[in-house]
Coordinates of C-alpha atoms in Angstrom, one line a residue:
M29 CA 112.3 103.9 96.8
K30 CA 112.6 107.8 97.7
L31 CA 110.1 110.6 99.9
N32 CA 110.2 114.0 99.4
I33 CA 107.9 116.6 101.3
E34 CA 109.1 118.9 100.2
Y35 CA 106.1 120.5 98.9
A36 CA 104.0 119.4 101.8
K37 CA 105.7 120.3 105.1
S38 CA 105.1 123.7 105.0
F39 CA 101.1 122.9 105.9
V40 CA 101.8 121.1 108.3
E41 CA 103.2 121.9 112.3
F42 CA 105.9 119.3 112.6
N43 CA 106.9 119.2 116.0
Q44 CA 109.9 116.6 114.9
D45 CA 111.1 115.6 118.5
E46 CA 106.5 115.5 119.8
M47 CA 106.3 113.3 116.4
Q48 CA 109.5 111.2 116.6
K49 CA 108.5 109.8 120.3
R50 CA 104.9 108.0 118.8
V51 CA 107.0 107.0 116.3
N52 CA 109.2 105.1 118.4
K53 CA 107.0 103.8 120.9
I54 CA 104.2 102.5 118.8
H55 CA 107.5 100.7 116.3
E56 CA 108.4 99.1 119.5
M57 CA 105.1 97.8 119.9
I58 CA 104.5 96.3 117.1
H59 CA 108.9 94.4 116.8
Q60 CA 108.3 93.8 120.0
E61 CA 108.2 89.8 120.9
E62 CA 104.4 89.3 122.2
K63 CA 102.7 91.5 119.4
P64 CA 100.1 94.6 120.0
S65 CA 97.7 91.9 117.6
D66 CA 97.0 88.8 115.7
F67 CA 96.9 90.5 113.1
L68 CA 101.2 91.5 112.2
G69 CA 102.3 88.5 110.6
W70 CA 103.0 90.2 107.8
L71 CA 105.3 92.2 109.0
D72 CA 107.9 89.5 108.7
I73 CA 106.6 87.9 106.2
P74 CA 109.8 89.7 104.1
V75 CA 112.9 88.0 106.5
T76 CA 110.8 84.5 107.2
E77 CA 112.6 81.6 104.8
Q78 CA 109.8 80.1 102.9
K79 CA 112.2 78.2 100.8
D80 CA 110.0 74.6 100.8
L81 CA 106.3 76.6 100.2
L82 CA 108.3 79.0 97.5
G83 CA 109.2 75.7 95.4
R84 CA 105.8 73.9 95.7
I85 CA 104.4 77.7 94.5
K86 CA 106.1 77.8 91.4
K87 CA 105.2 74.0 90.6
T88 CA 101.4 74.6 91.4
A89 CA 102.0 77.6 88.4
E90 CA 103.9 75.4 85.7
R91 CA 101.4 72.9 86.5
I92 CA 98.1 74.9 85.6
R93 CA 100.9 77.0 82.7
K94 CA 100.9 73.0 81.3
N95 CA 97.1 72.2 80.8
S96 CA 95.0 75.9 81.2
Q97 CA 95.3 78.8 79.3
V98 CA 93.5 81.2 82.2
L99 CA 93.2 81.0 85.2
V100 CA 90.1 82.5 87.1
V101 CA 90.8 84.5 90.7
V102 CA 88.3 83.7 92.7
G103 CA 88.2 86.5 95.6
I104 CA 87.0 89.4 97.2
G105 CA 89.2 92.5 98.5
G106 CA 92.1 91.4 99.3
S107 CA 91.5 88.4 98.6
Y108 CA 92.3 90.2 94.7
A109 CA 93.1 93.4 94.9
G110 CA 96.9 92.6 95.2
S111 CA 96.8 90.5 92.3
K112 CA 96.2 92.0 90.3
A113 CA 97.5 95.1 91.0
G114 CA 100.8 93.4 91.0
I115 CA 100.1 92.1 87.3
E116 CA 98.7 94.9 85.8
F117 CA 101.7 97.0 87.1
L118 CA 104.0 93.7 85.6
D119 CA 102.3 93.5 82.7
K120 CA 103.0 95.1 79.4
P121 CA 100.2 96.5 77.3
F122 CA 99.2 95.0 74.6
A123 CA 102.0 92.6 75.2
K124 CA 100.5 88.6 74.2
Q125 CA 100.1 86.3 77.3
D126 CA 101.5 83.4 77.1
I127 CA 98.1 82.4 80.1
E128 CA 95.1 85.5 81.2
V129 CA 94.3 85.5 85.2
L130 CA 90.7 86.3 85.0
Y131 CA 88.5 87.2 88.5
A132 CA 85.2 86.8 90.0
G133 CA 83.6 87.2 93.1
H134 CA 84.7 91.0 93.5
N135 CA 80.8 91.6 92.1
M136 CA 77.9 90.7 92.2
S137 CA 77.0 91.3 88.9
G138 CA 75.2 88.6 86.9
R139 CA 76.1 90.0 83.8
Y140 CA 79.8 89.7 84.4
L141 CA 79.6 85.9 85.8
K142 CA 77.5 84.8 82.7
N143 CA 80.5 86.9 79.8
L144 CA 83.4 85.0 82.0
L145 CA 81.3 81.7 81.2
E146 CA 80.8 82.0 77.9
Y147 CA 84.6 83.8 77.4
L148 CA 85.8 80.2 78.7
K149 CA 84.3 78.0 76.9
D150 CA 86.6 77.5 73.6
K151 CA 89.1 77.9 76.5
D152 CA 90.7 75.3 79.2
F153 CA 90.4 76.6 82.4
S154 CA 91.4 76.4 86.0
V155 CA 90.7 78.2 89.3
N156 CA 92.6 79.3 92.6
V157 CA 89.6 80.2 95.3
I158 CA 90.6 83.1 98.1
S159 CA 88.6 82.3 100.8
K160 CA 89.4 81.9 104.1
S161 CA 85.7 80.7 105.4
G162 CA 84.8 79.7 102.1
T163 CA 81.5 81.9 102.9
T164 CA 82.1 85.2 102.0
T165 CA 78.5 86.0 99.2
E166 CA 80.2 87.2 96.0
P167 CA 83.1 84.4 95.8
A168 CA 81.4 81.7 97.0
I169 CA 78.0 82.1 95.2
A170 CA 81.2 83.0 92.1
F171 CA 83.2 79.6 92.6
R172 CA 79.5 77.8 93.4
V173 CA 79.3 78.2 89.2
L174 CA 82.8 77.8 88.3
K175 CA 82.8 74.6 90.2
N176 CA 79.5 73.6 87.8
E177 CA 81.5 74.6 85.0
L178 CA 84.7 72.9 85.6
I179 CA 82.7 69.9 86.7
K180 CA 80.6 69.7 83.7
R181 CA 83.9 69.7 81.2
Y182 CA 86.1 67.7 83.0
G183 CA 83.6 65.9 85.1
K184 CA 84.7 64.0 88.0
N185 CA 88.6 65.3 87.2
Y186 CA 87.6 68.3 88.1
A187 CA 89.7 68.6 91.8
E188 CA 92.9 68.7 89.9
R189 CA 92.2 72.4 88.2
V190 CA 90.7 73.6 92.3
I191 CA 93.7 75.5 93.8
A192 CA 91.9 76.6 97.2
T193 CA 94.0 79.1 99.5
T194 CA 92.5 79.1 102.5
D195 CA 92.5 79.5 106.5
G196 CA 94.6 76.0 107.3
K197 CA 92.4 74.6 109.8
K198 CA 88.8 75.6 109.7
G199 CA 86.1 77.1 107.0
S200 CA 83.9 75.6 104.6
L201 CA 86.5 75.6 102.3
H202 CA 88.5 74.1 104.1
E203 CA 85.9 71.4 104.4
L204 CA 85.3 71.3 101.1
S205 CA 88.7 70.8 99.8
K206 CA 89.6 67.8 101.6
N207 CA 86.5 65.7 100.7
E208 CA 87.2 67.5 97.0
G209 CA 90.7 66.5 97.2
Y210 CA 92.1 70.4 96.1
E211 CA 95.1 71.5 96.4
M212 CA 95.2 73.8 99.5
Y213 CA 97.4 76.6 100.6
V214 CA 97.1 78.4 104.0
I215 CA 96.2 82.1 104.5
P216 CA 97.9 82.3 107.8
D217 CA 95.4 83.2 110.5
S218 CA 97.6 86.0 111.1
V219 CA 97.6 88.0 108.0
G220 CA 93.8 89.5 107.3
G221 CA 93.2 89.9 103.8
R222 CA 94.1 93.4 102.3
F223 CA 97.6 92.1 103.8
S224 CA 97.8 89.6 102.2
V225 CA 99.8 89.9 98.8
L226 CA 102.8 88.2 100.0
T227 CA 101.7 85.4 101.2
P228 CA 99.6 82.1 98.6
V229 CA 97.6 84.4 98.1
G230 CA 99.4 86.7 95.6
L231 CA 102.9 84.2 94.8
L232 CA 100.7 81.7 92.8
P233 CA 98.9 83.6 90.6
F234 CA 102.5 85.9 90.0
A235 CA 104.1 82.5 89.6
V236 CA 101.5 81.6 86.7
K237 CA 102.0 84.5 85.4
G238 CA 105.4 84.0 85.1
Y239 CA 106.5 86.6 87.5
D240 CA 110.0 86.2 89.9
I241 CA 108.5 85.4 93.2
D242 CA 111.4 85.4 94.3
A243 CA 112.4 88.9 93.9
I244 CA 108.8 90.6 94.8
L245 CA 109.6 88.3 98.1
E246 CA 113.2 90.6 97.3
G247 CA 111.8 93.9 97.2
A248 CA 110.0 93.9 100.6
K249 CA 112.9 93.0 102.0
D250 CA 114.1 95.5 101.2
I251 CA 111.7 98.2 102.6
Y252 CA 111.5 96.0 106.0
T253 CA 115.5 95.8 106.6
K254 CA 115.8 99.8 105.6
S255 CA 112.7 100.5 108.4
L256 CA 114.1 98.6 110.9
N257 CA 115.3 102.3 112.0
P258 CA 112.2 104.2 113.3
D259 CA 114.4 107.6 113.0
L260 CA 112.9 109.7 110.8
N261 CA 115.4 111.6 108.7
K262 CA 116.3 107.6 108.3
N263 CA 112.9 106.1 107.3
D264 CA 110.7 107.2 104.4
V265 CA 107.8 104.4 105.3
Y266 CA 107.4 106.6 108.8
L267 CA 107.5 109.6 107.2
Y268 CA 105.0 109.3 105.7
A269 CA 103.0 108.2 107.3
V270 CA 103.7 110.7 110.0
M271 CA 103.1 113.8 107.1
R272 CA 100.0 111.6 106.3
Y273 CA 98.7 111.8 110.4
L274 CA 99.5 116.0 110.6
L275 CA 98.0 117.0 107.5
Y276 CA 94.8 115.3 107.9
V277 CA 94.4 117.3 111.8
S278 CA 95.4 120.4 109.8
G279 CA 91.8 119.7 108.0
K280 CA 93.5 117.8 105.0
K281 CA 90.5 115.5 105.0
I282 CA 91.0 113.6 101.2
E283 CA 94.2 112.2 100.0
M284 CA 94.6 111.3 96.6
L285 CA 97.4 108.6 95.3
V286 CA 98.0 110.5 92.0
N287 CA 99.9 108.7 89.5
Y288 CA 101.6 108.9 85.9
D289 CA 101.6 105.8 84.6
P290 CA 98.4 103.1 83.5
N291 CA 100.3 100.1 85.0
L292 CA 99.7 102.4 88.0
G293 CA 96.1 102.8 87.6
F294 CA 94.8 99.4 89.7
F295 CA 97.3 99.3 92.4
A296 CA 96.1 102.5 93.9
E297 CA 92.9 100.3 94.1
W298 CA 94.8 98.0 96.7
W299 CA 96.1 100.8 98.2
K300 CA 92.3 102.5 98.5
Q301 CA 91.3 98.9 100.4
L302 CA 94.4 98.8 102.9
F303 CA 94.0 102.7 103.8
G304 CA 90.7 103.0 104.0
E305 CA 89.3 100.0 106.3
S306 CA 92.8 99.9 108.2
E307 CA 92.0 104.0 109.1
G308 CA 88.3 104.9 108.9
K309 CA 86.6 103.7 112.1
D310 CA 86.1 105.1 115.4
G311 CA 84.2 108.9 113.4
K312 CA 88.8 108.8 112.3
G313 CA 90.5 108.3 109.1
L314 CA 92.0 109.6 105.8
F315 CA 89.1 109.5 102.7
V316 CA 91.4 107.6 100.3
A317 CA 90.6 108.5 96.3
S318 CA 93.1 108.3 93.4
A319 CA 94.0 109.7 90.2
N320 CA 95.4 109.0 86.5
F321 CA 97.4 111.7 85.1
S322 CA 97.6 113.5 83.0
T323 CA 93.9 111.2 81.5
D324 CA 91.9 112.5 84.8
L325 CA 93.5 116.1 84.7
H326 CA 91.1 117.0 82.2
S327 CA 88.3 116.0 84.5
L328 CA 89.5 116.4 88.0
G329 CA 92.0 118.8 87.9
Q330 CA 89.6 122.0 87.6
Y331 CA 88.4 120.1 91.5
I332 CA 92.0 120.1 92.3
Q333 CA 93.1 123.0 91.4
E334 CA 90.2 125.5 92.6
G335 CA 87.9 123.3 94.9
E336 CA 87.2 123.1 98.9
R337 CA 90.7 122.7 100.2
H338 CA 90.5 119.9 102.4
L339 CA 92.9 117.3 100.4
F340 CA 96.5 117.0 99.5
E341 CA 98.0 114.7 97.1
T342 CA 100.5 111.8 96.7
V343 CA 102.5 111.5 93.6
L344 CA 103.5 107.8 92.6
K345 CA 106.6 108.2 90.0
I346 CA 108.8 105.4 87.6
N347 CA 111.7 107.2 87.1
E348 CA 113.1 104.2 84.3
I349 CA 110.9 103.6 81.6
N350 CA 112.8 101.5 79.6
D351 CA 109.4 101.9 76.3
D352 CA 109.2 104.9 74.5
V353 CA 108.4 107.5 72.0
I354 CA 109.8 110.3 70.5
I355 CA 108.5 112.9 69.1
E356 CA 109.0 113.5 65.8
K357 CA 109.9 117.0 63.5
E358 CA 106.6 117.4 60.6
D359 CA 107.3 120.5 58.2
N360 CA 103.5 121.7 58.6
D361 CA 103.5 121.7 61.9
L362 CA 100.3 123.2 62.5
D363 CA 99.4 121.4 65.6
N364 CA 102.3 123.3 66.9
L365 CA 104.0 120.7 68.5
N366 CA 107.7 120.9 67.0
Y367 CA 108.8 122.7 69.8
L368 CA 109.1 118.7 70.8
A369 CA 110.7 117.5 68.0
G370 CA 113.4 114.8 69.4
K371 CA 112.0 114.9 72.9
S372 CA 110.5 111.3 74.1
I373 CA 107.1 111.2 75.9
K374 CA 108.7 109.7 78.6
Y375 CA 110.2 113.2 79.2
V376 CA 106.8 115.2 78.0
N377 CA 105.2 113.4 80.3
E378 CA 108.0 114.3 84.0
K379 CA 107.1 117.9 82.9
A380 CA 103.6 117.0 83.0
I381 CA 104.1 116.0 87.0
D382 CA 106.8 118.9 87.8
G383 CA 104.6 121.7 85.9
T384 CA 100.9 119.6 88.0
I385 CA 102.2 119.6 91.6
L386 CA 103.4 123.4 91.5
A387 CA 100.2 124.4 90.1
H388 CA 98.2 122.4 92.6
V389 CA 100.5 123.0 96.2
D390 CA 100.2 127.6 94.2
G391 CA 96.3 126.0 94.8
N392 CA 97.4 125.2 98.3
V393 CA 97.7 121.4 97.7
P394 CA 100.3 119.7 100.0
N395 CA 102.1 117.3 97.8
M396 CA 104.3 113.7 98.5
L397 CA 106.1 112.3 96.3
I398 CA 107.0 108.9 96.1
E399 CA 109.8 107.8 93.6
V400 CA 110.2 103.8 92.5
K401 CA 112.9 102.8 89.8
D402 CA 111.4 101.0 87.7
I403 CA 108.9 98.1 87.1
S404 CA 109.7 95.7 88.1
E405 CA 109.2 92.2 91.0
H406 CA 112.0 94.1 92.6
T407 CA 110.1 97.6 93.1
F408 CA 106.5 96.1 93.1
G409 CA 107.3 94.6 96.5
Q410 CA 109.0 97.5 98.2
M411 CA 106.0 99.4 97.1
I412 CA 103.4 96.6 98.6
Y413 CA 105.6 96.3 101.9
F414 CA 106.2 100.3 102.3
F415 CA 102.7 101.4 102.2
E416 CA 101.7 98.2 104.6
L417 CA 104.6 99.2 107.3
A418 CA 102.8 103.0 106.5
C419 CA 99.4 102.1 107.1
A420 CA 99.9 100.2 111.0
M421 CA 102.1 103.2 112.1
S422 CA 99.9 105.6 110.9
A423 CA 97.1 104.1 112.1
Y424 CA 98.6 103.6 115.6
L425 CA 98.9 107.4 115.0
L426 CA 94.9 107.6 114.5
D427 CA 95.3 105.4 117.3
V428 CA 92.3 102.9 116.0
D429 CA 93.1 98.8 114.7
P430 CA 94.7 98.9 111.7
F431 CA 93.1 94.9 111.7
N432 CA 89.4 95.3 112.1
Q433 CA 86.7 96.0 109.7
P434 CA 83.6 96.5 111.8
G435 CA 81.7 98.6 109.4
V436 CA 82.3 95.8 107.3
E437 CA 79.6 93.5 108.7
K438 CA 76.9 95.4 108.5
Y439 CA 76.1 96.2 105.2
K440 CA 76.0 92.2 105.3
K441 CA 74.1 91.8 108.0
N442 CA 71.2 93.9 106.4
M443 CA 71.5 92.2 102.8
F444 CA 71.2 88.2 104.9
A445 CA 68.0 89.5 105.9
L446 CA 66.5 90.4 103.3
L447 CA 68.3 88.3 101.6
G448 CA 65.8 85.5 104.0
K449 CA 69.2 83.9 104.8
K450 CA 68.4 82.1 108.4
G451 CA 69.6 83.8 111.7
Y452 CA 68.5 86.9 110.2
E453 CA 65.5 87.8 110.3
N454 CA 65.6 89.9 113.2
V455 CA 67.8 92.4 111.8
L456 CA 66.0 94.4 110.3
K457 CA 63.4 95.1 113.0
K458 CA 65.8 96.9 115.5

């Protein structure tokens, strides 16, 4: 991965010596033996020996692939976004799938769940329910419905088709798993949901799809190793965090993660949760948004070019694309495309990237460019760890705790009161 800040640095006052001192202090803090947070367990995952765990994940995945046509991952937030981002990044569009990975519990749409059940009627399926507590409303409802469908379909053997990824010691899902005999994987206490992609939360669905989970972790290790030196001249992770912080304090309050490849569309959804939930507190934090170019250039493009000047873009670009199409010459050039004859669509897309960056910068929209090598497991691991580490640095630069989410609990309390849940009777009377 490579970061280019050429089209952003002129928009900020960058006192590198001052920022380097702050970065050094935060780097030492998060890497010290006594961590500043109980939720930094993700930090050393790439260099932690996990041979036994990875072997068990691969065996479970193989069993699922043999007895199921569909794996339904039940979870919300970090319990599903990372695996969906990875699978959509690595899958070839329109390719025949040996096994499908579908999702439930990430919304409260009865229509969605009803149609999922209809879709599963003539298919063998398994369920991977992911929740530390087992009581989060959306996945708990979905799992109850899917569990009952499994019981109807497979009887007392249904438990063989349920894999629970949950707390290692407590919680209703942990208790249910012990009672029913579900295979269990542990979400470490020290890893929050949005930082859990490189745990069994993400690794099991990736393995079920047949992707190389060792290569994913190797990619993460690559970024981990390169980021041990906090020098901003050598550490693109920290430089990205510093630049987004400086753009924020300069008045650019919105960051858009922009891609030019459909395989990156859901990666942006994971990225938005990671940064939005980590930084948006205490009246601080960038509002994070995303755009899929060149599609959104025909909708949001006008606003980005000439709207309020309160945003900047981070462009995520894939350098090597193996599948491509060459534009052919036609005798009747009614569409005026013969000037592109012999060129690939990848080439045209690259010029769209370059031209758009220049136009938006001319329109006073700073741009950062992050280039990744290709669409591969190694690259995906790099991207995940790059942004996880950058998020921790960025939040600490804002002086906020990256690992809590107190605001998320407020809507839940109101919802429980309105639903008549015991213990919440007086919430709305305050």
